[in-house]
Each structure stands twice: as C-alpha cells, then as structure tokens.
Amino acid sequence: MHIQYGKKLKSGPGLLGLYLLIFWAAVALAGFFLTPYAPEAYAGKAFLPPSAAHWLGTNDVGQDLLSQLMAGARTSLGVAIGAAFVSALLGALLGAGGTLVGGSVERLTVRMMDVGLVIPPILAAMLAAAYLQPGSFTLIGILAFFFWPGTGRLLRSQTLLLRESGPVTAARTFGAGRWYLLRRHVLPDLAPVLSAAMIHDARRAVFLEAGLAFLGISDPLAQSWGRMIQQALAFTYLDAWSWWLLPPGIAVSSLVLAFALIGTGLEETHAAD
C-alpha cells in the first residue's frame, strides 16, 4: 500500500502558508491583465507618495511601484516553481531512477550527487549568474542544477528501502521493467519526500532570485523585487523608502515564509501518517 500523502492542510501554519502563496499567485496572475501601468513606463512625477492613482507611489523616474511589484511576483513565482520542478525531475530520474537501474549507472549518479553536494549552491549560483547574466529560463536551469543533488540524495535513500519492499519485489518477479517500477511503485511512495523537497527548493529559489537581482547579476530587463530593493536603497534619506523599499521587502519575506510554512505543514501531515 502506498503512503497516504493527500491529507489536506486544514489548519495551523500550513494553511497560513497556503493562503499566502495563493495571494501572491493571484497577484502574479492579475499582473497580466490588471497592472495600472506598464512596469517600465513613465506613469507620473518622481517620488509621488501613495494615492488613488498610484497605490504604492512612484520611484525616482516616475514608474508605478505597484505595477513593478506585481510584475516582480511573476518573476519570483515563475523562477521558484520552475527551479523546484526541474530539480525534482532531475532528482527523480537520476536519484531514484539510477538507484533502480543499479550497476555502473547507479555508481555514476552517486558520484554526481557527491560532487554536487560539496559545492555551495548559493556561491556557485552567484558565480554562474555573474558570468552568464541569465534570463529567467537560464536562471531556473542554474538553480535547478545546484539544487538537484540534495533532492536526488533524499530520493535515493528512500528508493533503496523501496527497492527491497514487498510490492516492488513481487512486481519484479512478474517481469515488471524498471520504468514500470519507477512509475507505478516507487514514485507514488516517494511523493511525500519529493513534495517536501520541492517546497524547500522553491523557498531557496525565491531568496536567491531576489538576492541575485539585488546584486545586479540577473536579467536587467526582468522586473524583480530584489532590483526594487536595490534601487530604493539609494534613496533611504527620502520619505520614499517607506513606499518603495518596504513593499518588495515584505513581499520577498512573505513569499519565503509561505513556502516555509507549507513545508512545515507537510512535515506535520506526513508525520501524522
């Protein structure tokens, strides 16, 4: 019998994190249709305070900050979800799949994970981004490349246990192939570990995307909360910091918190199972 991991997050921190994530997902989707102005367009005088026309005011060149915040939500969520998905896919194929295949393939994937785990992902991602000046898709690939060894190691340890379990042994006895075993018997039981790993990687991706944008080593054309914070810091001596610096800072913190709370909720749910 497969692990029952479908229990809903009905209360506690997990539910709060889910509400926060839904809020930012709604903001990101609304940004496609409801942004008051184009994020990069001139919208009014510089340093206008929040008003009915500009809910979060304007920056030093008269761009609407609410429009930039909504566009930044798309960037952060897109990078987070993309990096988490690609990392999980690589971890499942190389970590779990390599363990099922065994032999030289398993040894090769283990060595790849060992090498990847000794590389500091934050420093390596910063160096790679500084060299490549990546767009969103390239950034997703960079982050997933440095995230997947940890996910793969977790999935490998669980696959070693499942490989000798009764259902897998019985299916192998009846002639089931490795792909069938991975798809029908191993991955369903790895889902709790995989979901927790994806939430963890998404949280790190939000932080790293904002950090790289803050340092100026990401796509200069992409709207980002990190770049908004970087630009606002130059004007902390003005009152504008209260409507320019605080909103993106709160946005990054709340989205990271959302993924952390969801991860905590999933851990509590899986522990209860």
Short mmCIF file of C-alpha atoms in Angstrom, two decimals:
data_model
loop_
_atom_site.label_atom_id
_atom_site.label_comp_id
_atom_site.label_asym_id
_atom_site.label_seq_id
_atom_site.Cartn_x
_atom_site.Cartn_y
_atom_site.Cartn_z
CA MET A 1 0.00 0.00 0.00
CA HIS A 2 1.30 3.43 -0.94
CA ILE A 3 1.81 6.13 1.63
CA GLN A 4 -1.26 8.29 2.05
CA TYR A 5 0.03 11.82 1.48
CA GLY A 6 -3.15 13.51 0.23
CA LYS A 7 -4.35 14.81 3.57
CA LYS A 8 -5.35 18.45 3.28
CA LEU A 9 -3.67 21.27 5.14
CA LYS A 10 -6.73 22.04 7.25
CA SER A 11 -5.23 24.16 9.99
CA GLY A 12 -2.06 25.52 11.51
CA PRO A 13 0.96 27.02 9.78
CA GLY A 14 0.50 25.04 6.59
CA LEU A 15 -2.87 26.63 5.92
CA LEU A 16 -1.49 30.12 6.56
CA GLY A 17 1.36 29.43 4.16
CA LEU A 18 -1.09 28.17 1.54
CA TYR A 19 -3.17 31.34 1.84
CA LEU A 20 -0.05 33.49 1.44
CA LEU A 21 1.01 31.51 -1.62
CA ILE A 22 -2.46 31.79 -3.17
CA PHE A 23 -2.40 35.54 -2.54
CA TRP A 24 0.89 36.03 -4.36
CA ALA A 25 -0.18 33.69 -7.15
CA ALA A 26 -3.30 35.84 -7.59
CA VAL A 27 -1.16 38.99 -7.63
CA ALA A 28 1.13 37.46 -10.24
CA LEU A 29 -1.78 36.37 -12.46
CA ALA A 30 -3.55 39.69 -12.05
CA GLY A 31 -0.38 41.39 -13.24
CA PHE A 32 -1.03 40.06 -16.74
CA PHE A 33 -4.31 41.97 -17.01
CA LEU A 34 -4.75 44.47 -14.19
CA THR A 35 -1.48 46.36 -13.78
CA PRO A 36 -2.34 50.07 -13.62
CA TYR A 37 0.63 50.93 -15.85
CA ALA A 38 3.35 49.13 -17.76
CA PRO A 39 6.08 48.40 -15.16
CA GLU A 40 8.77 50.16 -17.18
CA ALA A 41 6.61 53.07 -18.41
CA TYR A 42 6.59 56.63 -17.15
CA ALA A 43 3.46 56.98 -15.01
CA GLY A 44 3.79 60.34 -13.26
CA LYS A 45 6.11 62.60 -11.36
CA ALA A 46 9.02 61.12 -9.45
CA PHE A 47 8.64 60.20 -5.77
CA LEU A 48 4.87 60.58 -5.69
CA PRO A 49 3.51 59.18 -2.39
CA PRO A 50 0.79 56.51 -2.36
CA SER A 51 -2.51 57.82 -3.68
CA ALA A 52 -5.63 56.67 -5.52
CA ALA A 53 -3.74 56.98 -8.82
CA HIS A 54 -0.59 55.22 -7.56
CA TRP A 55 -1.35 52.88 -4.67
CA LEU A 56 2.32 52.42 -3.82
CA GLY A 57 3.58 55.71 -5.22
CA THR A 58 6.25 56.16 -7.88
CA ASN A 59 10.02 55.76 -7.98
CA ASP A 60 12.79 58.16 -8.95
CA VAL A 61 11.93 58.08 -12.67
CA GLY A 62 8.15 58.17 -12.25
CA GLN A 63 7.41 54.46 -12.69
CA ASP A 64 4.43 52.99 -10.86
CA LEU A 65 5.66 50.82 -7.99
CA LEU A 66 2.52 48.69 -7.70
CA SER A 67 2.90 47.64 -11.34
CA GLN A 68 6.54 46.71 -10.70
CA LEU A 69 5.61 44.78 -7.56
CA MET A 70 3.01 42.76 -9.46
CA ALA A 71 5.46 42.04 -12.28
CA GLY A 72 8.09 41.03 -9.71
CA ALA A 73 5.64 38.50 -8.26
CA ARG A 74 5.50 36.76 -11.66
CA THR A 75 9.28 36.60 -11.82
CA SER A 76 9.72 35.26 -8.29
CA LEU A 77 6.97 32.63 -8.54
CA GLY A 78 8.00 31.59 -12.05
CA VAL A 79 11.62 31.06 -11.03
CA ALA A 80 10.62 29.31 -7.79
CA ILE A 81 8.18 26.88 -9.41
CA GLY A 82 10.41 26.26 -12.41
CA ALA A 83 13.56 25.60 -10.38
CA ALA A 84 11.69 23.34 -7.94
CA PHE A 85 10.11 21.32 -10.77
CA VAL A 86 13.32 20.84 -12.76
CA SER A 87 15.27 19.98 -9.59
CA ALA A 88 12.61 17.40 -8.63
CA LEU A 89 12.65 15.94 -12.14
CA LEU A 90 16.43 15.55 -12.15
CA GLY A 91 16.38 14.16 -8.62
CA ALA A 92 13.72 11.60 -9.53
CA LEU A 93 15.38 10.48 -12.77
CA LEU A 94 18.96 10.39 -11.50
CA GLY A 95 18.45 9.72 -7.81
CA ALA A 96 15.56 7.27 -7.85
CA GLY A 97 15.93 6.03 -11.43
CA GLY A 98 19.67 5.48 -11.16
CA THR A 99 19.20 3.50 -7.95
CA LEU A 100 16.64 1.23 -9.60
CA VAL A 101 18.88 0.61 -12.60
CA GLY A 102 21.86 -0.19 -10.37
CA GLY A 103 25.35 -1.11 -11.55
CA SER A 104 27.53 1.48 -13.25
CA VAL A 105 24.59 3.85 -13.74
CA GLU A 106 23.95 3.93 -10.01
CA ARG A 107 27.62 4.49 -9.23
CA LEU A 108 27.79 7.35 -11.74
CA THR A 109 24.71 9.10 -10.34
CA VAL A 110 26.01 8.69 -6.79
CA ARG A 111 29.32 10.33 -7.76
CA MET A 112 27.44 13.16 -9.46
CA MET A 113 25.42 13.77 -6.31
CA ASP A 114 28.51 13.61 -4.11
CA VAL A 115 30.24 16.25 -6.22
CA GLY A 116 27.14 18.44 -6.31
CA LEU A 117 26.65 18.30 -2.55
CA VAL A 118 30.10 19.70 -1.77
CA ILE A 119 29.53 22.77 -3.96
CA PRO A 120 27.92 25.66 -2.00
CA PRO A 121 24.77 26.31 -4.06
CA ILE A 122 24.45 29.99 -3.16
CA LEU A 123 28.04 30.86 -4.03
CA ALA A 124 28.03 28.70 -7.15
CA ALA A 125 24.75 30.21 -8.37
CA MET A 126 26.12 33.71 -7.80
CA LEU A 127 29.28 32.97 -9.79
CA ALA A 128 27.36 31.32 -12.62
CA ALA A 129 24.84 34.15 -12.78
CA ALA A 130 27.59 36.79 -12.74
CA TYR A 131 29.22 35.10 -15.74
CA LEU A 132 26.05 34.35 -17.73
CA GLN A 133 23.82 37.35 -16.80
CA PRO A 134 20.88 34.93 -17.10
CA GLY A 135 17.29 35.47 -18.08
CA SER A 136 14.52 33.71 -16.19
CA PHE A 137 14.81 30.38 -18.01
CA THR A 138 18.58 30.28 -17.69
CA LEU A 139 18.30 31.20 -14.01
CA ILE A 140 15.85 28.33 -13.49
CA GLY A 141 18.37 25.96 -15.06
CA ILE A 142 21.24 27.29 -12.93
CA LEU A 143 19.31 26.96 -9.68
CA ALA A 144 17.96 23.51 -10.54
CA PHE A 145 21.45 22.33 -11.44
CA PHE A 146 22.74 23.22 -7.99
CA PHE A 147 19.59 22.13 -6.13
CA TRP A 148 19.03 18.65 -7.55
CA PRO A 149 21.88 16.74 -5.81
CA GLY A 150 20.27 17.27 -2.40
CA THR A 151 16.89 16.17 -3.74
CA GLY A 152 18.49 13.21 -5.50
CA ARG A 153 20.24 12.05 -2.35
CA LEU A 154 16.97 12.10 -0.39
CA LEU A 155 15.16 10.17 -3.10
CA ARG A 156 17.99 7.66 -3.42
CA SER A 157 17.91 6.82 0.28
CA GLN A 158 14.16 6.20 0.13
CA THR A 159 14.44 4.23 -3.12
CA LEU A 160 16.99 1.90 -1.52
CA LEU A 161 14.32 0.95 1.02
CA LEU A 162 11.53 0.68 -1.53
CA ARG A 163 13.65 -1.39 -3.92
CA GLU A 164 13.55 -4.30 -1.49
CA SER A 165 9.93 -3.81 -0.41
CA GLY A 166 7.31 -6.49 -0.97
CA PRO A 167 5.30 -4.81 -3.78
CA VAL A 168 8.42 -3.94 -5.79
CA THR A 169 9.87 -7.43 -5.34
CA ALA A 170 6.57 -9.02 -6.38
CA ALA A 171 6.27 -6.78 -9.45
CA ARG A 172 9.86 -7.56 -10.45
CA THR A 173 9.13 -11.29 -10.07
CA PHE A 174 6.27 -10.96 -12.55
CA GLY A 175 8.57 -9.31 -15.08
CA ALA A 176 7.95 -5.60 -14.47
CA GLY A 177 10.54 -3.34 -16.07
CA ARG A 178 12.49 -0.59 -14.33
CA TRP A 179 10.41 2.21 -15.85
CA TYR A 180 7.21 0.49 -14.72
CA LEU A 181 8.59 0.03 -11.21
CA LEU A 182 9.65 3.66 -11.05
CA ARG A 183 6.34 5.00 -12.36
CA ARG A 184 3.87 2.71 -10.58
CA HIS A 185 5.56 1.67 -7.35
CA VAL A 186 8.47 3.93 -6.41
CA LEU A 187 7.41 7.48 -7.33
CA PRO A 188 3.98 7.27 -5.62
CA ASP A 189 5.67 6.35 -2.34
CA LEU A 190 8.34 9.00 -2.87
CA ALA A 191 5.73 11.74 -3.30
CA PRO A 192 5.86 12.97 0.33
CA VAL A 193 9.65 13.34 0.21
CA LEU A 194 9.50 14.83 -3.28
CA SER A 195 6.85 17.40 -2.35
CA ALA A 196 8.81 18.49 0.72
CA ALA A 197 11.99 18.81 -1.37
CA MET A 198 10.17 20.91 -3.99
CA ILE A 199 8.82 23.29 -1.35
CA HIS A 200 12.31 23.63 0.13
CA ASP A 201 13.85 24.33 -3.29
CA ALA A 202 11.12 26.84 -4.18
CA ARG A 203 11.81 28.74 -0.95
CA ARG A 204 15.53 28.87 -1.70
CA ALA A 205 14.85 29.92 -5.30
CA VAL A 206 12.77 32.93 -4.20
CA PHE A 207 15.56 34.06 -1.90
CA LEU A 208 18.31 33.52 -4.47
CA GLU A 209 16.43 35.20 -7.32
CA ALA A 210 15.87 38.29 -5.20
CA GLY A 211 19.45 38.20 -3.94
CA LEU A 212 20.95 37.94 -7.43
CA ALA A 213 18.73 40.77 -8.68
CA PHE A 214 19.75 42.86 -5.66
CA LEU A 215 23.41 42.32 -6.56
CA GLY A 216 22.70 43.27 -10.18
CA ILE A 217 23.74 39.94 -11.70
CA SER A 218 20.42 38.84 -13.16
CA ASP A 219 18.47 39.82 -16.26
CA PRO A 220 18.36 43.65 -16.23
CA LEU A 221 15.15 43.62 -18.29
CA ALA A 222 13.17 41.42 -15.87
CA GLN A 223 11.17 43.07 -13.10
CA SER A 224 12.31 41.79 -9.72
CA TRP A 225 11.65 42.52 -6.08
CA GLY A 226 15.39 42.32 -5.45
CA ARG A 227 16.08 45.05 -8.00
CA MET A 228 13.36 47.24 -6.48
CA ILE A 229 15.08 46.92 -3.09
CA GLN A 230 18.48 47.70 -4.64
CA GLN A 231 17.18 50.84 -6.33
CA ALA A 232 15.27 52.02 -3.25
CA LEU A 233 18.33 51.79 -1.00
CA ALA A 234 19.89 54.73 -2.84
CA PHE A 235 17.08 56.98 -1.60
CA THR A 236 16.72 55.99 2.05
CA TYR A 237 17.33 59.60 3.04
CA LEU A 238 13.95 60.48 1.49
CA ASP A 239 10.48 59.53 2.68
CA ALA A 240 10.12 57.45 -0.49
CA TRP A 241 11.77 54.47 1.23
CA SER A 242 8.54 53.81 3.15
CA TRP A 243 6.55 53.08 -0.04
CA TRP A 244 9.43 51.94 -2.27
CA LEU A 245 11.68 49.81 -0.04
CA LEU A 246 9.18 48.23 2.38
CA PRO A 247 6.68 46.64 -0.10
CA PRO A 248 9.22 44.49 -2.02
CA GLY A 249 11.00 43.62 1.22
CA ILE A 250 7.73 42.45 2.75
CA ALA A 251 6.85 40.63 -0.47
CA VAL A 252 10.08 38.60 -0.50
CA SER A 253 9.80 37.81 3.20
CA SER A 254 6.15 36.75 2.99
CA LEU A 255 6.68 34.50 -0.05
CA VAL A 256 9.67 32.80 1.57
CA LEU A 257 7.58 32.45 4.73
CA ALA A 258 4.70 30.96 2.73
CA PHE A 259 6.86 28.15 1.36
CA ALA A 260 8.43 27.57 4.79
CA LEU A 261 5.01 27.28 6.45
CA ILE A 262 3.72 24.93 3.77
CA GLY A 263 6.79 22.77 4.24
CA THR A 264 6.17 22.70 7.98
CA GLY A 265 2.54 21.75 7.39
CA LEU A 266 3.52 18.92 5.04
CA GLU A 267 6.02 17.59 7.55
CA GLU A 268 3.33 17.54 10.25
CA THR A 269 0.90 15.83 7.88
CA HIS A 270 3.41 13.16 6.85
CA ALA A 271 4.44 12.59 10.47
CA ALA A 272 0.80 12.03 11.36
CA ASP A 273 0.53 9.47 8.58
#
